[in-house]
């Protein structure tokens, strides 16, 4: 968190918010459904793509703030498998903006030890966007600071299907298909987010109370934070507020909150008919 205070002044409201945050209880992984670009533009009588353009800066601010806070992972929903239903011109603009973002931000990502990953069926992207995305992923692959997952041509159901097929392929290759038993760990370790903790906090902008096919498996116990703010208006202040709100939640993971201790997602409560591990 020290790095965050470097860019704040004591008279700023973000300073007070940052001071209120408990550095020992930060979410390890934050996921964001960046929604409301179209409505932001419409309110200004601008074409929808103007909203997407205005949505690039809050991406930059969110990445920088998470890096300065020392958050381990940030997953940003940039394009869903369902978003292909939109007009061709809008979709093309999104690919163009992705390329602009990558070109502009790659030096900052490298300088700040940020690792970029892409989750989703990126093979289906137009060649130029795909190549630049893959190059940026490659160029930051050894970085060990914040991991930023860009969810692009991403679908939560696709991800689970891809994971199941990967489990089957692996068993087939090893000649173990006949004795294969699929459990939670087998699926989780073949998801696009394998190796990362599940999101602790899921933020959705623009007030919509739905998941829209995002990280279906991983958000089983995420704390949800929905704000009416439209994505282009999302700020560092709002991110800090979301984290503070998260820190006030009582996370029980199906158990009871023990007096004086925080419950752990690792706890296993054995119910009737269940076998202890
Ligand atoms: C989110 O904003 C960006 C993408 C889905 C690519 P929208 O474009 O969905 O904006 P609204 O929801 O129409 O306002
Ligand atoms: C979810 O937003 C996808 C992204 C933010 C990339 P949508 O705008 O596509 O979701 P719906 O259609 O409102 O559910
Ligand atoms: Mg939307």
mmCIF file of N, CA and C in Angstrom, residues 133-258:
data_model
loop_
_atom_site.group_PDB
_atom_site.id
_atom_site.type_symbol
_atom_site.label_atom_id
_atom_site.label_comp_id
_atom_site.label_asym_id
_atom_site.label_seq_id
_atom_site.Cartn_x
_atom_site.Cartn_y
_atom_site.Cartn_z
ATOM 1 N N UNK A 133 -2.171 -8.706 -28.754
ATOM 2 C CA UNK A 133 -2.505 -9.183 -27.411
ATOM 3 C C UNK A 133 -1.511 -10.274 -26.994
ATOM 4 N N UNK A 134 -1.269 -11.217 -27.895
ATOM 5 C CA UNK A 134 -0.337 -12.306 -27.571
ATOM 6 C C UNK A 134 1.072 -11.773 -27.324
ATOM 7 N N UNK A 135 1.465 -10.755 -28.084
ATOM 8 C CA UNK A 135 2.799 -10.161 -27.892
ATOM 9 C C UNK A 135 2.895 -9.500 -26.515
ATOM 10 N N UNK A 136 1.842 -8.819 -26.113
ATOM 11 C CA UNK A 136 1.856 -8.139 -24.802
ATOM 12 C C UNK A 136 1.872 -9.171 -23.669
ATOM 13 N N UNK A 137 1.128 -10.257 -23.856
ATOM 14 C CA UNK A 137 1.112 -11.333 -22.855
ATOM 15 C C UNK A 137 2.518 -11.924 -22.728
ATOM 16 N N UNK A 138 3.123 -12.175 -23.888
ATOM 17 C CA UNK A 138 4.470 -12.743 -23.919
ATOM 18 C C UNK A 138 5.479 -11.797 -23.258
ATOM 19 N N UNK A 139 5.380 -10.513 -23.603
ATOM 20 C CA UNK A 139 6.351 -9.523 -23.111
ATOM 21 C C UNK A 139 6.291 -9.346 -21.598
ATOM 22 N N UNK A 140 5.169 -9.707 -20.968
ATOM 23 C CA UNK A 140 5.031 -9.504 -19.518
ATOM 24 C C UNK A 140 4.977 -10.830 -18.753
ATOM 25 N N UNK A 141 5.262 -11.930 -19.460
ATOM 26 C CA UNK A 141 5.006 -13.246 -18.857
ATOM 27 C C UNK A 141 5.905 -13.560 -17.659
ATOM 28 N N UNK A 142 7.044 -12.876 -17.559
ATOM 29 C CA UNK A 142 7.935 -13.165 -16.421
ATOM 30 C C UNK A 142 7.702 -12.215 -15.254
ATOM 31 N N UNK A 143 6.786 -11.262 -15.436
ATOM 32 C CA UNK A 143 6.536 -10.303 -14.359
ATOM 33 C C UNK A 143 5.854 -10.991 -13.187
ATOM 34 N N UNK A 144 6.144 -10.501 -12.005
ATOM 35 C CA UNK A 144 5.671 -11.180 -10.800
ATOM 36 C C UNK A 144 4.801 -10.309 -9.900
ATOM 37 N N UNK A 145 4.487 -9.099 -10.349
ATOM 38 C CA UNK A 145 3.597 -8.235 -9.556
ATOM 39 C C UNK A 145 2.152 -8.580 -9.851
ATOM 40 N N UNK A 146 1.309 -7.554 -9.901
ATOM 41 C CA UNK A 146 -0.119 -7.757 -10.199
ATOM 42 C C UNK A 146 -0.314 -8.554 -11.491
ATOM 43 N N UNK A 147 -1.206 -9.534 -11.481
ATOM 44 C CA UNK A 147 -1.612 -10.198 -12.723
ATOM 45 C C UNK A 147 -2.943 -9.623 -13.175
ATOM 46 N N UNK A 148 -2.954 -9.102 -14.394
ATOM 47 C CA UNK A 148 -4.192 -8.558 -14.973
ATOM 48 C C UNK A 148 -4.695 -9.541 -16.019
ATOM 49 N N UNK A 149 -5.865 -10.104 -15.770
ATOM 50 C CA UNK A 149 -6.488 -10.978 -16.770
ATOM 51 C C UNK A 149 -7.489 -10.164 -17.570
ATOM 52 N N UNK A 150 -7.283 -10.088 -18.864
ATOM 53 C CA UNK A 150 -8.294 -9.454 -19.713
ATOM 54 C C UNK A 150 -9.211 -10.558 -20.220
ATOM 55 N N UNK A 151 -10.477 -10.489 -19.843
ATOM 56 C CA UNK A 151 -11.447 -11.490 -20.302
ATOM 57 C C UNK A 151 -12.003 -11.012 -21.638
ATOM 58 N N UNK A 152 -11.573 -11.691 -22.688
ATOM 59 C CA UNK A 152 -11.902 -11.250 -24.046
ATOM 60 C C UNK A 152 -12.425 -12.430 -24.845
ATOM 61 N N UNK A 153 -13.569 -12.250 -25.482
ATOM 62 C CA UNK A 153 -14.297 -13.361 -26.079
ATOM 63 C C UNK A 153 -14.414 -14.457 -25.020
ATOM 64 N N UNK A 154 -14.821 -13.987 -23.836
ATOM 65 C CA UNK A 154 -14.913 -14.841 -22.662
ATOM 66 C C UNK A 154 -16.366 -15.241 -22.396
ATOM 67 N N UNK A 155 -16.568 -16.507 -22.054
ATOM 68 C CA UNK A 155 -17.872 -16.988 -21.581
ATOM 69 C C UNK A 155 -17.628 -17.947 -20.437
ATOM 70 N N UNK A 156 -18.346 -17.763 -19.343
ATOM 71 C CA UNK A 156 -18.156 -18.615 -18.168
ATOM 72 C C UNK A 156 -18.515 -20.074 -18.445
ATOM 73 N N UNK A 157 -19.577 -20.283 -19.210
ATOM 74 C CA UNK A 157 -19.955 -21.666 -19.527
ATOM 75 C C UNK A 157 -18.917 -22.305 -20.445
ATOM 76 N N UNK A 158 -18.450 -21.535 -21.439
ATOM 77 C CA UNK A 158 -17.371 -22.041 -22.315
ATOM 78 C C UNK A 158 -16.169 -22.458 -21.478
ATOM 79 N N UNK A 159 -15.846 -21.636 -20.476
ATOM 80 C CA UNK A 159 -14.657 -21.910 -19.677
ATOM 81 C C UNK A 159 -14.780 -23.258 -18.958
ATOM 82 N N UNK A 160 -15.959 -23.526 -18.401
ATOM 83 C CA UNK A 160 -16.160 -24.797 -17.704
ATOM 84 C C UNK A 160 -16.102 -25.953 -18.716
ATOM 85 N N UNK A 161 -16.724 -25.755 -19.883
ATOM 86 C CA UNK A 161 -16.690 -26.785 -20.928
ATOM 87 C C UNK A 161 -15.246 -27.048 -21.364
ATOM 88 N N UNK A 162 -14.485 -25.968 -21.584
ATOM 89 C CA UNK A 162 -13.082 -26.131 -21.994
ATOM 90 C C UNK A 162 -12.290 -26.878 -20.913
ATOM 91 N N UNK A 163 -12.591 -26.576 -19.644
ATOM 92 C CA UNK A 163 -11.872 -27.231 -18.539
ATOM 93 C C UNK A 163 -12.186 -28.733 -18.527
ATOM 94 N N UNK A 164 -13.451 -29.081 -18.685
ATOM 95 C CA UNK A 164 -13.843 -30.496 -18.671
ATOM 96 C C UNK A 164 -13.149 -31.231 -19.825
ATOM 97 N N UNK A 165 -13.157 -30.613 -21.008
ATOM 98 C CA UNK A 165 -12.496 -31.254 -22.147
ATOM 99 C C UNK A 165 -10.988 -31.395 -21.927
ATOM 100 N N UNK A 166 -10.396 -30.411 -21.264
ATOM 101 C CA UNK A 166 -8.963 -30.494 -20.973
ATOM 102 C C UNK A 166 -8.677 -31.646 -20.005
ATOM 103 N N UNK A 167 -9.548 -31.816 -19.017
ATOM 104 C CA UNK A 167 -9.389 -32.925 -18.067
ATOM 105 C C UNK A 167 -9.477 -34.257 -18.822
ATOM 106 N N UNK A 168 -10.466 -34.360 -19.720
ATOM 107 C CA UNK A 168 -10.645 -35.596 -20.499
ATOM 108 C C UNK A 168 -9.436 -35.861 -21.399
ATOM 109 N N UNK A 169 -8.969 -34.822 -22.091
ATOM 110 C CA UNK A 169 -7.807 -34.964 -22.987
ATOM 111 C C UNK A 169 -6.594 -35.490 -22.242
ATOM 112 N N UNK A 170 -6.372 -34.873 -21.067
ATOM 113 C CA UNK A 170 -5.207 -35.245 -20.277
ATOM 114 C C UNK A 170 -5.289 -36.722 -19.863
ATOM 115 N N UNK A 171 -6.473 -37.126 -19.412
ATOM 116 C CA UNK A 171 -6.654 -38.524 -18.980
ATOM 117 C C UNK A 171 -6.459 -39.470 -20.168
ATOM 118 N N UNK A 172 -6.961 -39.061 -21.317
ATOM 119 C CA UNK A 172 -6.839 -39.890 -22.525
ATOM 120 C C UNK A 172 -5.358 -40.048 -22.886
ATOM 121 N N UNK A 173 -4.625 -38.931 -22.862
ATOM 122 C CA UNK A 173 -3.193 -38.974 -23.195
ATOM 123 C C UNK A 173 -2.424 -39.886 -22.254
ATOM 124 N N UNK A 174 -2.821 -39.867 -20.988
ATOM 125 C CA UNK A 174 -2.106 -40.677 -19.988
ATOM 126 C C UNK A 174 -2.660 -42.097 -19.899
ATOM 127 N N UNK A 175 -3.657 -42.417 -20.751
ATOM 128 C CA UNK A 175 -4.260 -43.751 -20.732
ATOM 129 C C UNK A 175 -5.055 -44.031 -19.470
ATOM 130 N N UNK A 176 -5.584 -42.959 -18.846
ATOM 131 C CA UNK A 176 -6.296 -43.142 -17.569
ATOM 132 C C UNK A 176 -7.783 -42.819 -17.676
ATOM 133 N N UNK A 177 -8.288 -42.830 -18.882
ATOM 134 C CA UNK A 177 -9.675 -42.414 -19.087
ATOM 135 C C UNK A 177 -10.660 -43.326 -18.346
ATOM 136 N N UNK A 178 -10.383 -44.631 -18.353
ATOM 137 C CA UNK A 178 -11.324 -45.582 -17.745
ATOM 138 C C UNK A 178 -11.515 -45.365 -16.248
ATOM 139 N N UNK A 179 -10.415 -44.959 -15.579
ATOM 140 C CA UNK A 179 -10.510 -44.812 -14.117
ATOM 141 C C UNK A 179 -10.694 -43.343 -13.701
ATOM 142 N N UNK A 180 -10.985 -42.473 -14.670
ATOM 143 C CA UNK A 180 -11.060 -41.028 -14.359
ATOM 144 C C UNK A 180 -12.223 -40.701 -13.429
ATOM 145 N N UNK A 181 -11.907 -39.970 -12.359
ATOM 146 C CA UNK A 181 -12.962 -39.412 -11.514
ATOM 147 C C UNK A 181 -12.719 -37.910 -11.468
ATOM 148 N N UNK A 182 -13.710 -37.130 -11.881
ATOM 149 C CA UNK A 182 -13.550 -35.673 -11.930
ATOM 150 C C UNK A 182 -14.032 -35.070 -10.619
ATOM 151 N N UNK A 183 -13.158 -34.283 -9.988
ATOM 152 C CA UNK A 183 -13.576 -33.597 -8.762
ATOM 153 C C UNK A 183 -13.370 -32.081 -8.912
ATOM 154 N N UNK A 184 -13.688 -31.324 -7.877
ATOM 155 C CA UNK A 184 -13.570 -29.861 -7.919
ATOM 156 C C UNK A 184 -12.175 -29.418 -8.353
ATOM 157 N N UNK A 185 -11.160 -30.044 -7.755
ATOM 158 C CA UNK A 185 -9.791 -29.619 -8.039
ATOM 159 C C UNK A 185 -9.422 -29.866 -9.496
ATOM 160 N N UNK A 186 -9.928 -30.974 -10.065
ATOM 161 C CA UNK A 186 -9.629 -31.280 -11.471
ATOM 162 C C UNK A 186 -10.180 -30.176 -12.375
ATOM 163 N N UNK A 187 -11.395 -29.720 -12.090
ATOM 164 C CA UNK A 187 -11.983 -28.645 -12.904
ATOM 165 C C UNK A 187 -11.213 -27.349 -12.667
ATOM 166 N N UNK A 188 -11.062 -26.982 -11.379
ATOM 167 C CA UNK A 188 -10.441 -25.688 -11.051
ATOM 168 C C UNK A 188 -9.038 -25.572 -11.655
ATOM 169 N N UNK A 189 -8.294 -26.671 -11.675
ATOM 170 C CA UNK A 189 -6.919 -26.586 -12.161
ATOM 171 C C UNK A 189 -6.839 -26.554 -13.689
ATOM 172 N N UNK A 190 -7.984 -26.654 -14.375
ATOM 173 C CA UNK A 190 -7.979 -26.534 -15.838
ATOM 174 C C UNK A 190 -8.775 -25.330 -16.321
ATOM 175 N N UNK A 191 -9.202 -24.478 -15.387
ATOM 176 C CA UNK A 191 -9.882 -23.243 -15.791
ATOM 177 C C UNK A 191 -8.855 -22.268 -16.360
ATOM 178 N N UNK A 192 -9.337 -21.241 -17.059
ATOM 179 C CA UNK A 192 -8.409 -20.229 -17.599
ATOM 180 C C UNK A 192 -7.641 -19.542 -16.466
ATOM 181 N N UNK A 193 -8.250 -19.524 -15.264
ATOM 182 C CA UNK A 193 -7.640 -18.825 -14.130
ATOM 183 C C UNK A 193 -6.865 -19.776 -13.210
ATOM 184 N N UNK A 194 -6.536 -20.966 -13.697
ATOM 185 C CA UNK A 194 -5.838 -21.958 -12.862
ATOM 186 C C UNK A 194 -4.620 -21.332 -12.194
ATOM 187 N N UNK A 195 -4.442 -21.641 -10.927
ATOM 188 C CA UNK A 195 -3.271 -21.137 -10.201
ATOM 189 C C UNK A 195 -3.547 -19.841 -9.458
ATOM 190 N N UNK A 196 -4.650 -19.170 -9.788
ATOM 191 C CA UNK A 196 -4.979 -17.920 -9.094
ATOM 192 C C UNK A 196 -6.062 -18.192 -8.052
ATOM 193 N N UNK A 197 -6.038 -17.416 -6.965
ATOM 194 C CA UNK A 197 -7.145 -17.556 -6.013
ATOM 195 C C UNK A 197 -8.446 -17.083 -6.672
ATOM 196 N N UNK A 198 -9.580 -17.613 -6.228
ATOM 197 C CA UNK A 198 -10.865 -17.134 -6.744
ATOM 198 C C UNK A 198 -11.060 -15.662 -6.378
ATOM 199 N N UNK A 199 -11.813 -14.921 -7.177
ATOM 200 C CA UNK A 199 -12.062 -13.517 -6.805
ATOM 201 C C UNK A 199 -12.742 -13.424 -5.435
ATOM 202 N N UNK A 200 -12.240 -12.498 -4.617
ATOM 203 C CA UNK A 200 -12.871 -12.226 -3.327
ATOM 204 C C UNK A 200 -13.961 -11.178 -3.508
ATOM 205 N N UNK A 201 -13.731 -10.302 -4.472
ATOM 206 C CA UNK A 201 -14.617 -9.149 -4.679
ATOM 207 C C UNK A 201 -14.946 -9.043 -6.161
ATOM 208 N N UNK A 202 -16.237 -8.991 -6.475
ATOM 209 C CA UNK A 202 -16.689 -8.785 -7.861
ATOM 210 C C UNK A 202 -17.434 -7.459 -7.929
ATOM 211 N N UNK A 203 -16.914 -6.562 -8.731
ATOM 212 C CA UNK A 203 -17.522 -5.238 -8.901
ATOM 213 C C UNK A 203 -18.265 -5.218 -10.233
ATOM 214 N N UNK A 204 -19.496 -4.713 -10.242
ATOM 215 C CA UNK A 204 -20.177 -4.468 -11.525
ATOM 216 C C UNK A 204 -20.647 -3.022 -11.551
ATOM 217 N N UNK A 205 -20.309 -2.315 -12.600
ATOM 218 C CA UNK A 205 -20.766 -0.941 -12.749
ATOM 219 C C UNK A 205 -22.081 -0.922 -13.524
ATOM 220 N N UNK A 206 -22.735 0.209 -13.506
ATOM 221 C CA UNK A 206 -23.965 0.531 -14.252
ATOM 222 C C UNK A 206 -25.227 -0.061 -13.659
ATOM 223 N N UNK A 207 -25.121 -0.609 -12.442
ATOM 224 C CA UNK A 207 -26.327 -0.980 -11.693
ATOM 225 C C UNK A 207 -27.008 -2.274 -12.077
ATOM 226 N N UNK A 208 -26.507 -2.976 -13.083
ATOM 227 C CA UNK A 208 -27.182 -4.216 -13.487
ATOM 228 C C UNK A 208 -26.896 -5.308 -12.465
ATOM 229 N N UNK A 209 -27.970 -5.978 -12.027
ATOM 230 C CA UNK A 209 -27.843 -7.011 -10.994
ATOM 231 C C UNK A 209 -27.756 -8.385 -11.641
ATOM 232 N N UNK A 210 -26.749 -8.571 -12.481
ATOM 233 C CA UNK A 210 -26.583 -9.909 -13.062
ATOM 234 C C UNK A 210 -25.109 -10.182 -13.336
ATOM 235 N N UNK A 211 -24.846 -11.456 -13.618
ATOM 236 C CA UNK A 211 -23.471 -11.935 -13.764
ATOM 237 C C UNK A 211 -23.048 -11.964 -15.233
ATOM 238 N N UNK A 212 -24.011 -12.061 -16.156
ATOM 239 C CA UNK A 212 -23.718 -12.035 -17.592
ATOM 240 C C UNK A 212 -22.604 -13.012 -18.002
ATOM 241 N N UNK A 213 -22.698 -14.242 -17.478
ATOM 242 C CA UNK A 213 -21.786 -15.311 -17.930
ATOM 243 C C UNK A 213 -20.312 -15.058 -17.591
ATOM 244 N N UNK A 214 -20.074 -14.403 -16.453
ATOM 245 C CA UNK A 214 -18.701 -14.074 -16.045
ATOM 246 C C UNK A 214 -18.245 -15.000 -14.916
ATOM 247 N N UNK A 215 -17.129 -15.647 -15.055
ATOM 248 C CA UNK A 215 -16.451 -16.404 -13.989
ATOM 249 C C UNK A 215 -17.402 -17.262 -13.141
ATOM 250 N N UNK A 216 -18.297 -17.980 -13.797
ATOM 251 C CA UNK A 216 -19.374 -18.681 -13.084
ATOM 252 C C UNK A 216 -18.861 -19.590 -11.972
ATOM 253 N N UNK A 217 -17.788 -20.298 -12.255
ATOM 254 C CA UNK A 217 -17.251 -21.234 -11.259
ATOM 255 C C UNK A 217 -16.567 -20.481 -10.119
ATOM 256 N N UNK A 218 -15.747 -19.494 -10.507
ATOM 257 C CA UNK A 218 -14.844 -18.856 -9.538
ATOM 258 C C UNK A 218 -15.555 -17.932 -8.550
ATOM 259 N N UNK A 219 -16.729 -17.430 -8.885
ATOM 260 C CA UNK A 219 -17.352 -16.436 -7.995
ATOM 261 C C UNK A 219 -18.296 -17.068 -6.975
ATOM 262 N N UNK A 220 -18.167 -18.384 -6.782
ATOM 263 C CA UNK A 220 -19.069 -19.084 -5.862
ATOM 264 C C UNK A 220 -19.220 -18.339 -4.527
ATOM 265 N N UNK A 221 -18.118 -17.804 -3.988
ATOM 266 C CA UNK A 221 -18.187 -17.089 -2.713
ATOM 267 C C UNK A 221 -17.611 -15.674 -2.781
ATOM 268 N N UNK A 222 -17.636 -15.080 -3.979
ATOM 269 C CA UNK A 222 -17.167 -13.692 -4.098
ATOM 270 C C UNK A 222 -18.170 -12.751 -3.439
ATOM 271 N N UNK A 223 -17.670 -11.674 -2.874
ATOM 272 C CA UNK A 223 -18.545 -10.606 -2.374
ATOM 273 C C UNK A 223 -18.885 -9.697 -3.552
ATOM 274 N N UNK A 224 -20.157 -9.378 -3.704
ATOM 275 C CA UNK A 224 -20.601 -8.591 -4.858
ATOM 276 C C UNK A 224 -20.733 -7.120 -4.481
ATOM 277 N N UNK A 225 -20.270 -6.265 -5.362
ATOM 278 C CA UNK A 225 -20.398 -4.813 -5.168
ATOM 279 C C UNK A 225 -20.923 -4.229 -6.471
ATOM 280 N N UNK A 226 -22.177 -3.793 -6.439
ATOM 281 C CA UNK A 226 -22.780 -3.220 -7.656
ATOM 282 C C UNK A 226 -22.941 -1.723 -7.433
ATOM 283 N N UNK A 227 -22.433 -0.941 -8.369
ATOM 284 C CA UNK A 227 -22.575 0.510 -8.271
ATOM 285 C C UNK A 227 -23.322 1.037 -9.499
ATOM 286 N N UNK A 228 -24.098 2.094 -9.289
ATOM 287 C CA UNK A 228 -24.807 2.718 -10.419
ATOM 288 C C UNK A 228 -23.859 3.487 -11.338
ATOM 289 N N UNK A 229 -22.675 3.789 -10.871
ATOM 290 C CA UNK A 229 -21.700 4.516 -11.697
ATOM 291 C C UNK A 229 -21.494 3.787 -13.022
ATOM 292 N N UNK A 230 -21.484 4.523 -14.112
ATOM 293 C CA UNK A 230 -21.224 3.912 -15.423
ATOM 294 C C UNK A 230 -19.708 3.770 -15.579
ATOM 295 N N UNK A 231 -19.272 2.743 -16.287
ATOM 296 C CA UNK A 231 -17.829 2.441 -16.310
ATOM 297 C C UNK A 231 -16.944 3.649 -16.655
ATOM 298 N N UNK A 232 -17.284 4.469 -17.652
ATOM 299 C CA UNK A 232 -16.371 5.592 -17.967
ATOM 300 C C UNK A 232 -16.206 6.574 -16.800
ATOM 301 N N UNK A 233 -17.156 6.565 -15.841
ATOM 302 C CA UNK A 233 -17.068 7.461 -14.683
ATOM 303 C C UNK A 233 -16.427 6.791 -13.467
ATOM 304 N N UNK A 234 -16.007 5.543 -13.605
ATOM 305 C CA UNK A 234 -15.434 4.806 -12.470
ATOM 306 C C UNK A 234 -14.064 5.387 -12.125
ATOM 307 N N UNK A 235 -13.835 5.615 -10.833
ATOM 308 C CA UNK A 235 -12.598 6.285 -10.402
ATOM 309 C C UNK A 235 -11.861 5.478 -9.331
ATOM 310 N N UNK A 236 -10.679 5.958 -9.017
ATOM 311 C CA UNK A 236 -9.905 5.375 -7.914
ATOM 312 C C UNK A 236 -10.696 5.453 -6.612
ATOM 313 N N UNK A 237 -11.398 6.573 -6.423
ATOM 314 C CA UNK A 237 -12.197 6.753 -5.209
ATOM 315 C C UNK A 237 -13.210 5.621 -5.072
ATOM 316 N N UNK A 238 -13.890 5.330 -6.171
ATOM 317 C CA UNK A 238 -14.927 4.292 -6.111
ATOM 318 C C UNK A 238 -14.310 2.907 -5.876
ATOM 319 N N UNK A 239 -13.149 2.660 -6.461
ATOM 320 C CA UNK A 239 -12.471 1.377 -6.224
ATOM 321 C C UNK A 239 -12.105 1.238 -4.743
ATOM 322 N N UNK A 240 -11.581 2.307 -4.163
ATOM 323 C CA UNK A 240 -11.214 2.260 -2.744
ATOM 324 C C UNK A 240 -12.457 2.044 -1.880
ATOM 325 N N UNK A 241 -13.581 2.691 -2.264
ATOM 326 C CA UNK A 241 -14.843 2.495 -1.519
ATOM 327 C C UNK A 241 -15.305 1.051 -1.601
ATOM 328 N N UNK A 242 -15.160 0.448 -2.785
ATOM 329 C CA UNK A 242 -15.589 -0.953 -2.964
ATOM 330 C C UNK A 242 -14.761 -1.865 -2.057
ATOM 331 N N UNK A 243 -13.450 -1.578 -1.962
ATOM 332 C CA UNK A 243 -12.576 -2.412 -1.119
ATOM 333 C C UNK A 243 -12.941 -2.234 0.365
ATOM 334 N N UNK A 244 -13.222 -0.989 0.751
ATOM 335 C CA UNK A 244 -13.632 -0.734 2.136
ATOM 336 C C UNK A 244 -14.931 -1.447 2.460
ATOM 337 N N UNK A 245 -15.865 -1.399 1.531
ATOM 338 C CA UNK A 245 -17.152 -2.074 1.701
ATOM 339 C C UNK A 245 -16.926 -3.578 1.862
ATOM 340 N N UNK A 246 -16.064 -4.109 1.008
ATOM 341 C CA UNK A 246 -15.704 -5.538 1.076
ATOM 342 C C UNK A 246 -15.164 -5.898 2.466
ATOM 343 N N UNK A 247 -14.341 -5.015 3.018
ATOM 344 C CA UNK A 247 -13.733 -5.321 4.322
ATOM 345 C C UNK A 247 -14.739 -5.302 5.466
ATOM 346 N N UNK A 248 -15.925 -4.751 5.205
ATOM 347 C CA UNK A 248 -16.961 -4.752 6.259
ATOM 348 C C UNK A 248 -17.839 -5.995 6.198
ATOM 349 N N UNK A 249 -17.691 -6.793 5.143
ATOM 350 C CA UNK A 249 -18.570 -7.946 4.984
ATOM 351 C C UNK A 249 -18.188 -9.068 5.958
ATOM 352 N N UNK A 250 -19.186 -9.841 6.325
ATOM 353 C CA UNK A 250 -18.970 -10.999 7.193
ATOM 354 C C UNK A 250 -18.968 -12.223 6.281
ATOM 355 N N UNK A 251 -17.796 -12.723 5.946
ATOM 356 C CA UNK A 251 -17.691 -13.850 5.004
ATOM 357 C C UNK A 251 -17.742 -15.154 5.777
ATOM 358 N N UNK A 252 -18.774 -15.923 5.548
ATOM 359 C CA UNK A 252 -18.963 -17.134 6.346
ATOM 360 C C UNK A 252 -18.681 -18.416 5.580
ATOM 361 N N UNK A 253 -18.689 -18.363 4.267
ATOM 362 C CA UNK A 253 -18.436 -19.553 3.443
ATOM 363 C C UNK A 253 -19.309 -20.736 3.858
ATOM 364 N N UNK A 254 -20.530 -20.431 4.228
ATOM 365 C CA UNK A 254 -21.462 -21.492 4.590
ATOM 366 C C UNK A 254 -21.379 -21.923 6.035
ATOM 367 N N UNK A 255 -20.357 -21.423 6.737
ATOM 368 C CA UNK A 255 -20.207 -21.811 8.142
ATOM 369 C C UNK A 255 -20.743 -20.730 9.054
ATOM 370 N N UNK A 256 -20.202 -20.646 10.237
ATOM 371 C CA UNK A 256 -20.589 -19.610 11.179
ATOM 372 C C UNK A 256 -19.378 -18.754 11.420
ATOM 373 N N UNK A 257 -19.585 -17.444 11.667
ATOM 374 C CA UNK A 257 -18.388 -16.650 11.924
ATOM 375 C C UNK A 257 -17.953 -16.868 13.361
ATOM 376 N N UNK A 258 -16.731 -17.407 13.537
ATOM 377 C CA UNK A 258 -16.267 -17.653 14.900
ATOM 378 C C UNK A 258 -16.009 -16.331 15.599
#
